[in-house]
Amino acid sequence: MDLEIVTIGTELLLGFTLDRNAAEIAQTIAAAGIRVGRTTTVPDRGPEIQQAVREALERTGAVIATGGLGPTRDDVTKRAVAELFSLPLEVDTEYLHLLEERFAGLGRSPMPESNRTQAEVPRGAIVLPNRRGTAPGLWLEDARGVAVLLPGVPHEMRGLMRDEVLPRLSERIRREGPAIVTRSRTLRTTGITESGLASLLGDHEDQVAPVTVAYLPQGIGVDLRLTAWGLPEDEAAAALDSAVASLLPTLGPYVYGEGDVDLAEVVLGRLRTCGLTLSVAESCTGGMIGARITAIPGSSEVFAGGVICYTNDSKVRDLAIAEDLLQEHGAVSEAVVRAMVRGVVRRFATEAGVAVSGIAGPGGGTIEKPVGTVWLAARVGSAERAVRIQFPGGREWVRRRSAQAALNLLRRLATEPEQEPA
């Protein structure tokens, strides 16, 4: 089954309100095996609403519209769609009684006259009771297809989708053929760009068909969304399993997990499994790595502590780094960042550590070390690695990307320690 979504509201077009309804509806119906062909946003004007709903019905025969069902003058959706279906508006006495009881229960009797219009429904439409608000949902159907009208208030829309709309759509799909679903799995990658991933995968995207691959850059990594469209449940699961198994050898160490797992959670899990404890030394990230780690429940089993050594004096005082080392190489250097990670594991008596020192900007850069230059070091047991990375972006992005890269360096060292002994 294909379906289109129409979101209604001038405030959406002006950008004052974010259109989260379309995303929620799309996610909900995709899980039921319904494909979203298009999402359209129109203002609170009858002709535009009619045109959007008419065109959606012509293309797919099914449309869900949200917004414009309230009691005010700009709530014109119901009237516009009723005209499109050539249906007069009539008062639904049962729903009017429910509205009056609701207002009386709130101590607001008599009910404002403007709310009476919310009990007016197109003749023959199915009223979808709204237990969370005053505007009911409506289900209209004729030879052209189905039009579902829902209020734009997110929690009201969400409740009606779950309680009224999705069961009806699922039943319609069941009647028309075998049950199908749309299922997705997400592979989380870091340390490689979107274009780098695309080049790496090459023809593999065609080889995993009918599963599709979507690239979702997150700033500190790229998620790969694998989706099996419109298949029976067992076939969708098998197709996704096969796609993941096919892609993982190519993606290699860039994948650190699935779903919404955080890289810090993966690192902690690896160290916990190995029975190792962790400490961190941070300069330009100013505590971001420690914050990422301690945001994970149970991190105290692994994480011993850290040092924010922002100045050279603090590096000397808190990590016992030699002053002549700083003078010779500078704080942002391989020699110093290696000394930082060795100093912090010694101070906290941990088996693993990570350190970062860089130039986040906007000032402080030089020709040799421009803004965005970051040195990272990680240590696990006797294995140690240090890398230099040049990060793009402003100060905040340099810091966030540095924290992510430091965690990833530690993850890879904990997984592949034999590749580069200290």
Coordinates of C-alpha atoms in Angstrom, one line a residue, residues 45-194:
R45 CA -6.0 27.9 2.9
G46 CA -8.8 25.9 1.5
P47 CA -7.8 25.8 -2.2
E48 CA -4.2 24.7 -1.4
I49 CA -5.5 22.0 1.0
Q50 CA -7.9 20.7 -1.6
Q51 CA -5.3 20.6 -4.3
A52 CA -2.8 18.7 -2.1
V53 CA -5.3 16.1 -1.0
R54 CA -6.7 15.7 -4.5
E55 CA -3.3 15.1 -6.0
A56 CA -2.3 12.7 -3.3
L57 CA -5.4 10.6 -3.9
E58 CA -4.8 10.6 -7.6
R59 CA -1.3 9.3 -7.1
T60 CA -1.7 6.7 -4.4
G61 CA -5.4 6.5 -3.4
A62 CA -4.6 7.2 0.3
V63 CA -3.6 10.3 2.2
I64 CA -3.2 11.3 5.8
A65 CA -3.5 15.0 6.6
T66 CA -2.7 16.7 9.9
G67 CA -3.6 20.2 11.1
G68 CA -6.4 22.7 10.6
L69 CA -9.2 20.8 12.6
G70 CA -9.4 23.3 15.6
P71 CA -12.2 25.7 16.4
T72 CA -10.6 28.9 15.1
R73 CA -11.0 30.7 11.8
D74 CA -7.8 29.4 10.3
D75 CA -8.9 25.8 10.9
V76 CA -10.3 25.1 7.4
T77 CA -9.1 21.6 6.6
K78 CA -12.4 19.8 7.4
R79 CA -14.5 22.1 5.2
A80 CA -12.0 22.0 2.3
V81 CA -11.8 18.2 2.2
A82 CA -15.6 17.9 2.7
E83 CA -16.1 20.0 -0.4
L84 CA -13.5 17.9 -2.3
F85 CA -15.6 14.8 -1.5
S86 CA -18.9 16.7 -2.3
L87 CA -20.1 16.0 1.3
P88 CA -22.1 18.5 3.4
L89 CA -21.1 19.1 7.0
E90 CA -23.6 17.8 9.6
V91 CA -23.6 18.0 13.4
D92 CA -22.7 14.6 14.9
T93 CA -25.0 14.8 17.9
E94 CA -23.2 11.9 19.7
Y95 CA -19.8 13.7 19.5
L96 CA -21.4 17.0 20.4
H97 CA -22.7 15.4 23.6
L98 CA -19.3 14.1 24.4
L99 CA -17.7 17.5 23.9
E100 CA -20.3 19.2 26.2
E101 CA -19.6 16.5 28.8
R102 CA -15.9 17.1 28.6
F103 CA -16.2 20.9 29.0
A104 CA -18.6 20.4 31.9
G105 CA -16.2 18.0 33.6
L106 CA -13.5 20.7 33.3
G107 CA -15.9 23.3 34.9
R108 CA -16.2 25.2 31.7
S109 CA -19.9 25.0 31.0
P110 CA -21.5 26.1 28.8
M111 CA -19.1 25.0 26.1
P112 CA -17.8 27.9 23.8
E113 CA -19.9 28.2 20.7
S114 CA -16.7 27.9 18.6
N115 CA -16.1 24.4 19.8
R116 CA -19.5 23.3 18.4
T117 CA -18.0 23.4 15.0
Q118 CA -15.7 20.5 16.0
A119 CA -18.8 18.3 16.1
E120 CA -19.6 19.0 12.5
V121 CA -18.4 16.2 10.3
P122 CA -18.8 15.4 6.6
R123 CA -21.9 13.2 5.9
G124 CA -21.0 9.6 6.1
A125 CA -17.5 10.1 7.4
I126 CA -16.2 7.8 10.2
V127 CA -15.5 9.8 13.4
L128 CA -12.3 8.8 15.1
P129 CA -12.7 9.7 18.8
N130 CA -10.0 12.0 20.2
R131 CA -9.5 11.1 23.8
R132 CA -6.8 13.7 24.2
G133 CA -8.4 16.8 22.7
T134 CA -11.6 18.2 21.2
A135 CA -11.0 17.8 17.5
P136 CA -12.0 14.3 16.3
G137 CA -10.1 12.5 13.6
L138 CA -12.1 11.7 10.4
W139 CA -11.9 8.9 7.9
L140 CA -13.4 9.7 4.5
E141 CA -13.6 7.1 1.7
D142 CA -15.0 6.9 -1.9
A143 CA -14.0 5.5 -5.2
R144 CA -10.9 7.6 -5.3
G145 CA -9.5 6.2 -2.1
V146 CA -9.1 7.1 1.6
A147 CA -8.5 10.5 3.2
V148 CA -7.7 10.5 6.9
L149 CA -7.8 13.9 8.7
L150 CA -6.0 14.2 12.1
P151 CA -5.4 17.2 14.4
G152 CA -2.0 18.8 14.3
V153 CA -1.4 18.7 18.0
P154 CA 1.4 16.0 18.2
H155 CA 0.2 14.0 21.1
E156 CA -3.4 14.0 19.8
M157 CA -2.2 12.9 16.3
R158 CA 0.0 10.3 17.9
G159 CA -2.8 8.8 19.9
L160 CA -5.2 8.7 17.0
M161 CA -2.6 7.1 14.8
R162 CA -2.0 4.3 17.3
D163 CA -5.6 3.7 18.5
E164 CA -7.7 4.4 15.4
V165 CA -5.8 4.8 12.1
L166 CA -3.1 2.2 12.1
P167 CA -5.5 -0.7 13.0
R168 CA -7.8 0.3 10.1
L169 CA -4.9 0.6 7.7
S170 CA -3.5 -2.8 8.8
E171 CA -6.9 -4.4 8.4
R172 CA -7.2 -2.9 4.9
I173 CA -3.8 -4.3 4.0
R174 CA -4.7 -7.7 5.4
R175 CA -7.8 -7.9 3.3
E176 CA -6.0 -6.9 0.1
G177 CA -3.2 -9.5 0.4
P178 CA -0.5 -11.2 2.5
A179 CA 0.8 -9.2 5.5
I180 CA 3.9 -7.2 4.5
V181 CA 6.2 -5.0 6.5
T182 CA 9.0 -2.5 6.1
R183 CA 11.9 -3.1 8.4
S184 CA 15.2 -1.3 8.9
R185 CA 18.5 -1.8 10.6
T186 CA 21.1 0.9 11.2
L187 CA 24.9 0.4 11.1
R188 CA 26.8 3.1 13.0
T189 CA 30.2 4.2 11.5
T190 CA 32.8 6.7 12.4
G191 CA 36.2 7.7 11.2
I192 CA 35.1 7.9 7.6
T193 CA 33.2 10.5 5.5
E194 CA 29.9 9.9 3.7

